[in-house]
Amino acid sequence: MLGRTVTVTVDRKMGTYHPEHKELYYPVNYGFIEGVMAPDGEEQDAYVLGISVPVESFTGVVAAVVHRKDDIEDKWVVVPSGMVYTKEEIMEQIYFQEQFFDSEIVMEADMLKLKVIHKDFCVCKVENLKEINFSDEFCFIGKTDEEISVVCTCEKCPKNTTACEQGWKAFRIQGTLDFSLIGILSKISSVLAENKIGIFAVSTYNTDYILVKADCLEQALSALEAEGFQVER
């Protein structure tokens, strides 16, 4: 979603007050993106920065997500294409409303941070869940009508496997990824595909884990660094 071109329908124009909270003044245009639903069941709200006059609507690029840790929905920040803001500049302009929330600004650069997990991993199928060691620091389970799959560290590999492939290394996208964010895992897989590196991806509530064969790890990390990703080894 970051970097995506969207159109904001402005229902709270710059220079107006909140319809219910009369003390809340809008120094920027604020509205919603039609057809994009937020977790609160309403259309996605967005701040419009980079223009100095009230407008009915505005088409621009999503430059940041305002993640509210104490609210069920985030806000998007939309700016003119090619205009660059720092987090500090964004917060300065939206503080009039975000001061009431525990908010943090997430930008594309934040999504490009990776951390290597210094463990050896295996991918296997098991007969049942009885032998899975849930004390393992990393353990991912997938159950369908056809199989039970487990990704875990090699040292905690279950004994009742029916198939097992070892020799995997892993890294993860740092931070917590909001469910509205798209394209990060796609970008990683595209970069690695261009370098003929296969991946095995596992998603959790917080983030994504990417596994590659051990002999491809350094090549994978170098390719990602060349595309702007920051790697914590």
GROMACS .gro file of C-alpha atoms in nm:
model
  233
    1MET     CA    1   0.000   0.000   0.000
    2LEU     CA    2   0.291   0.237   0.065
    3GLY     CA    3   0.373   0.409  -0.262
    4ARG     CA    4   0.028   0.337  -0.403
    5THR     CA    5  -0.162   0.612  -0.586
    6VAL     CA    6  -0.502   0.682  -0.427
    7THR     CA    7  -0.775   0.944  -0.437
    8VAL     CA    8  -0.887   1.098  -0.110
    9THR     CA    9  -1.240   1.234  -0.081
   10VAL     CA   10  -1.201   1.527   0.157
   11ASP     CA   11  -1.487   1.557   0.406
   12ARG     CA   12  -1.297   1.771   0.659
   13LYS     CA   13  -1.134   2.051   0.471
   14MET     CA   14  -0.835   2.250   0.580
   15GLY     CA   15  -0.950   2.541   0.796
   16THR     CA   16  -1.262   2.368   0.934
   17TYR     CA   17  -1.352   2.215   1.268
   18HIS     CA   18  -1.451   1.862   1.362
   19PRO     CA   19  -1.830   1.822   1.326
   20GLU     CA   20  -1.867   1.686   1.682
   21HIS     CA   21  -1.554   1.798   1.867
   22LYS     CA   22  -1.577   2.169   1.794
   23GLU     CA   23  -1.239   2.245   1.950
   24LEU     CA   24  -1.056   2.023   1.698
   25TYR     CA   25  -0.931   2.242   1.412
   26TYR     CA   26  -0.805   2.089   1.086
   27PRO     CA   27  -0.490   2.263   0.958
   28VAL     CA   28  -0.470   2.006   0.675
   29ASN     CA   29  -0.721   1.838   0.449
   30TYR     CA   30  -0.856   1.509   0.585
   31GLY     CA   31  -1.085   1.253   0.432
   32PHE     CA   32  -1.133   0.894   0.321
   33ILE     CA   33  -1.045   0.665   0.035
   34GLU     CA   34  -1.358   0.533  -0.127
   35GLY     CA   35  -1.378   0.157  -0.154
   36VAL     CA   36  -1.090   0.084   0.085
   37MET     CA   37  -1.229  -0.049   0.411
   38ALA     CA   38  -1.054  -0.002   0.745
   39PRO     CA   39  -1.078  -0.237   1.047
   40ASP     CA   40  -1.347  -0.019   1.205
   41GLY     CA   41  -1.582  -0.102   0.918
   42GLU     CA   42  -1.560   0.245   0.766
   43GLU     CA   43  -1.363   0.359   0.463
   44GLN     CA   44  -0.994   0.425   0.517
   45ASP     CA   45  -0.915   0.770   0.659
   46ALA     CA   46  -0.625   0.974   0.526
   47TYR     CA   47  -0.439   1.296   0.590
   48VAL     CA   48  -0.354   1.503   0.283
   49LEU     CA   49  -0.024   1.687   0.308
   50GLY     CA   50   0.165   1.900   0.060
   51ILE     CA   51  -0.114   2.130  -0.055
   52SER     CA   52  -0.199   2.461   0.105
   53VAL     CA   53  -0.564   2.512   0.006
   54PRO     CA   54  -0.891   2.337   0.091
   55VAL     CA   55  -0.993   2.080  -0.171
   56GLU     CA   56  -1.287   1.852  -0.244
   57SER     CA   57  -1.065   1.560  -0.340
   58PHE     CA   58  -0.698   1.487  -0.395
   59THR     CA   59  -0.503   1.222  -0.583
   60GLY     CA   60  -0.157   1.143  -0.453
   61VAL     CA   61   0.075   0.877  -0.317
   62VAL     CA   62   0.055   0.701   0.019
   63ALA     CA   63   0.378   0.816   0.183
   64ALA     CA   64   0.322   0.678   0.533
   65VAL     CA   65   0.091   0.491   0.766
   66VAL     CA   66   0.009   0.638   1.105
   67HIS     CA   67  -0.009   0.331   1.326
   68ARG     CA   68  -0.224   0.388   1.633
   69LYS     CA   69  -0.123   0.142   1.903
   70ASP     CA   70  -0.432   0.221   2.107
   71ASP     CA   71  -0.693   0.227   1.830
   72ILE     CA   72  -0.838  -0.032   1.593
   73GLU     CA   73  -0.751   0.155   1.276
   74ASP     CA   74  -0.453   0.332   1.127
   75LYS     CA   75  -0.448   0.648   0.918
   76TRP     CA   76  -0.278   0.696   0.583
   77VAL     CA   77  -0.075   0.999   0.479
   78VAL     CA   78  -0.118   1.099   0.116
   79VAL     CA   79   0.113   1.350  -0.054
   80PRO     CA   80   0.176   1.477  -0.409
   81SER     CA   81   0.379   1.236  -0.621
   82GLY     CA   82   0.750   1.303  -0.581
   83MET     CA   83   0.716   1.500  -0.256
   84VAL     CA   84   0.925   1.366   0.032
   85TYR     CA   85   0.857   1.411   0.404
   86THR     CA   86   1.043   1.296   0.712
   87LYS     CA   87   0.858   1.133   0.999
   88GLU     CA   88   0.914   1.446   1.207
   89GLU     CA   89   0.764   1.669   0.937
   90ILE     CA   90   0.461   1.444   0.906
   91MET     CA   91   0.398   1.429   1.280
   92GLU     CA   92   0.432   1.806   1.309
   93GLN     CA   93   0.143   1.849   1.065
   94ILE     CA   94  -0.086   1.580   1.203
   95TYR     CA   95  -0.013   1.631   1.573
   96PHE     CA   96  -0.334   1.831   1.612
   97GLN     CA   97  -0.520   1.499   1.612
   98GLU     CA   98  -0.256   1.233   1.680
   99GLN     CA   99  -0.168   1.395   2.014
  100PHE     CA  100  -0.468   1.209   2.154
  101PHE     CA  101  -0.333   0.867   2.051
  102ASP     CA  102  -0.024   0.655   2.099
  103SER     CA  103   0.087   0.682   1.738
  104GLU     CA  104   0.392   0.596   1.535
  105ILE     CA  105   0.466   0.670   1.172
  106VAL     CA  106   0.557   0.382   0.945
  107MET     CA  107   0.727   0.451   0.612
  108GLU     CA  108   0.862   0.228   0.338
  109ALA     CA  109   1.214   0.240   0.481
  110ASP     CA  110   1.083   0.079   0.801
  111MET     CA  111   0.954  -0.214   0.599
  112LEU     CA  112   1.293  -0.274   0.444
  113LYS     CA  113   1.466  -0.388   0.763
  114LEU     CA  114   1.552  -0.756   0.785
  115LYS     CA  115   1.702  -0.963   1.064
  116VAL     CA  116   1.886  -1.292   1.019
  117ILE     CA  117   1.780  -1.571   1.256
  118HIS     CA  118   2.094  -1.758   1.359
  119LYS     CA  119   1.939  -2.103   1.363
  120ASP     CA  120   1.931  -2.402   1.129
  121PHE     CA  121   1.576  -2.484   1.018
  122CYS     CA  122   1.398  -2.787   0.879
  123VAL     CA  123   1.068  -2.816   0.693
  124CYS     CA  124   0.882  -3.140   0.756
  125LYS     CA  125   0.556  -3.331   0.765
  126VAL     CA  126   0.448  -3.516   1.078
  127GLU     CA  127   0.194  -3.786   1.161
  128ASN     CA  128   0.043  -3.582   1.446
  129LEU     CA  129   0.124  -3.304   1.690
  130LYS     CA  130   0.241  -3.527   1.975
  131GLU     CA  131   0.614  -3.499   1.908
  132ILE     CA  132   0.628  -3.126   1.840
  133ASN     CA  133   0.848  -2.946   2.089
  134PHE     CA  134   0.659  -2.628   2.172
  135SER     CA  135   0.950  -2.503   2.379
  136ASP     CA  136   1.132  -2.438   2.051
  137GLU     CA  137   1.194  -2.066   2.010
  138PHE     CA  138   1.073  -2.087   1.649
  139CYS     CA  139   0.797  -2.332   1.556
  140PHE     CA  140   0.545  -2.284   1.275
  141ILE     CA  141   0.263  -2.533   1.224
  142GLY     CA  142   0.032  -2.570   0.928
  143LYS     CA  143  -0.261  -2.814   0.936
  144THR     CA  144  -0.493  -2.892   0.645
  145ASP     CA  145  -0.723  -3.177   0.543
  146GLU     CA  146  -0.421  -3.337   0.374
  147GLU     CA  147  -0.123  -3.287   0.603
  148ILE     CA  148   0.040  -3.140   0.910
  149SER     CA  149   0.352  -2.941   0.826
  150VAL     CA  150   0.606  -2.805   1.070
  151VAL     CA  151   0.889  -2.555   1.033
  152CYS     CA  152   1.120  -2.561   1.332
  153THR     CA  153   1.485  -2.557   1.430
  154CYS     CA  154   1.677  -2.870   1.333
  155GLU     CA  155   1.773  -2.941   1.693
  156LYS     CA  156   1.405  -2.966   1.790
  157CYS     CA  157   1.288  -3.161   1.485
  158PRO     CA  158   0.998  -3.399   1.574
  159LYS     CA  159   1.071  -3.773   1.574
  160ASN     CA  160   0.750  -3.870   1.397
  161THR     CA  161   0.821  -3.701   1.065
  162THR     CA  162   0.704  -3.866   0.744
  163ALA     CA  163   0.917  -3.631   0.531
  164CYS     CA  164   1.180  -3.377   0.626
  165GLU     CA  165   1.407  -3.136   0.444
  166GLN     CA  166   1.686  -2.972   0.636
  167GLY     CA  167   1.945  -2.711   0.545
  168TRP     CA  168   1.734  -2.394   0.566
  169LYS     CA  169   1.832  -2.053   0.703
  170ALA     CA  170   1.586  -1.777   0.786
  171PHE     CA  171   1.543  -1.403   0.819
  172ARG     CA  172   1.242  -1.194   0.904
  173ILE     CA  173   1.101  -0.852   0.828
  174GLN     CA  174   1.162  -0.645   1.139
  175GLY     CA  175   0.878  -0.478   1.325
  176THR     CA  176   0.506  -0.542   1.322
  177LEU     CA  177   0.340  -0.531   0.983
  178ASP     CA  178  -0.007  -0.384   0.976
  179PHE     CA  179  -0.255  -0.600   0.783
  180SER     CA  180  -0.324  -0.309   0.547
  181LEU     CA  181   0.038  -0.310   0.429
  182ILE     CA  182   0.097  -0.490   0.103
  183GLY     CA  183   0.385  -0.565  -0.128
  184ILE     CA  184   0.676  -0.615   0.114
  185LEU     CA  185   0.696  -0.995   0.087
  186SER     CA  186   0.623  -0.966  -0.285
  187LYS     CA  187   0.921  -0.735  -0.330
  188ILE     CA  188   1.151  -0.973  -0.142
  189SER     CA  189   1.036  -1.276  -0.341
  190SER     CA  190   1.073  -1.084  -0.669
  191VAL     CA  191   1.431  -0.979  -0.589
  192LEU     CA  192   1.527  -1.333  -0.495
  193ALA     CA  193   1.349  -1.485  -0.795
  194GLU     CA  194   1.551  -1.257  -1.022
  195ASN     CA  195   1.861  -1.406  -0.860
  196LYS     CA  196   1.734  -1.765  -0.902
  197ILE     CA  197   1.692  -1.812  -0.527
  198GLY     CA  198   1.393  -2.012  -0.409
  199ILE     CA  199   1.218  -1.924  -0.085
  200PHE     CA  200   0.986  -2.077   0.172
  201ALA     CA  201   0.781  -1.807   0.345
  202VAL     CA  202   0.592  -1.827   0.673
  203SER     CA  203   0.364  -1.549   0.795
  204THR     CA  204   0.276  -1.481   1.159
  205TYR     CA  205   0.044  -1.223   1.313
  206ASN     CA  206   0.332  -0.976   1.344
  207THR     CA  207   0.548  -1.029   1.038
  208ASP     CA  208   0.687  -1.257   0.767
  209TYR     CA  209   0.972  -1.506   0.789
  210ILE     CA  210   1.163  -1.601   0.475
  211LEU     CA  211   1.362  -1.924   0.453
  212VAL     CA  212   1.628  -1.994   0.191
  213LYS     CA  213   1.869  -2.283   0.153
  214ALA     CA  214   2.179  -2.232   0.367
  215ASP     CA  215   2.417  -2.215   0.072
  216CYS     CA  216   2.209  -1.931  -0.079
  217LEU     CA  217   2.178  -1.713   0.232
  218GLU     CA  218   2.465  -1.473   0.168
  219GLN     CA  219   2.371  -1.436  -0.198
  220ALA     CA  220   2.012  -1.362  -0.096
  221LEU     CA  221   2.109  -1.102   0.162
  222SER     CA  222   2.350  -0.930  -0.077
  223ALA     CA  223   2.082  -0.912  -0.346
  224LEU     CA  224   1.834  -0.759  -0.102
  225GLU     CA  225   2.088  -0.507   0.028
  226ALA     CA  226   2.149  -0.400  -0.331
  227GLU     CA  227   1.777  -0.322  -0.355
  228GLY     CA  228   1.780  -0.100  -0.045
  229PHE     CA  229   1.699  -0.349   0.231
  230GLN     CA  230   1.886  -0.309   0.559
  231VAL     CA  231   2.007  -0.641   0.697
  232GLU     CA  232   2.089  -0.706   1.061
  233ARG     CA  233   2.320  -1.006   1.052
   0.00000   0.00000   0.00000
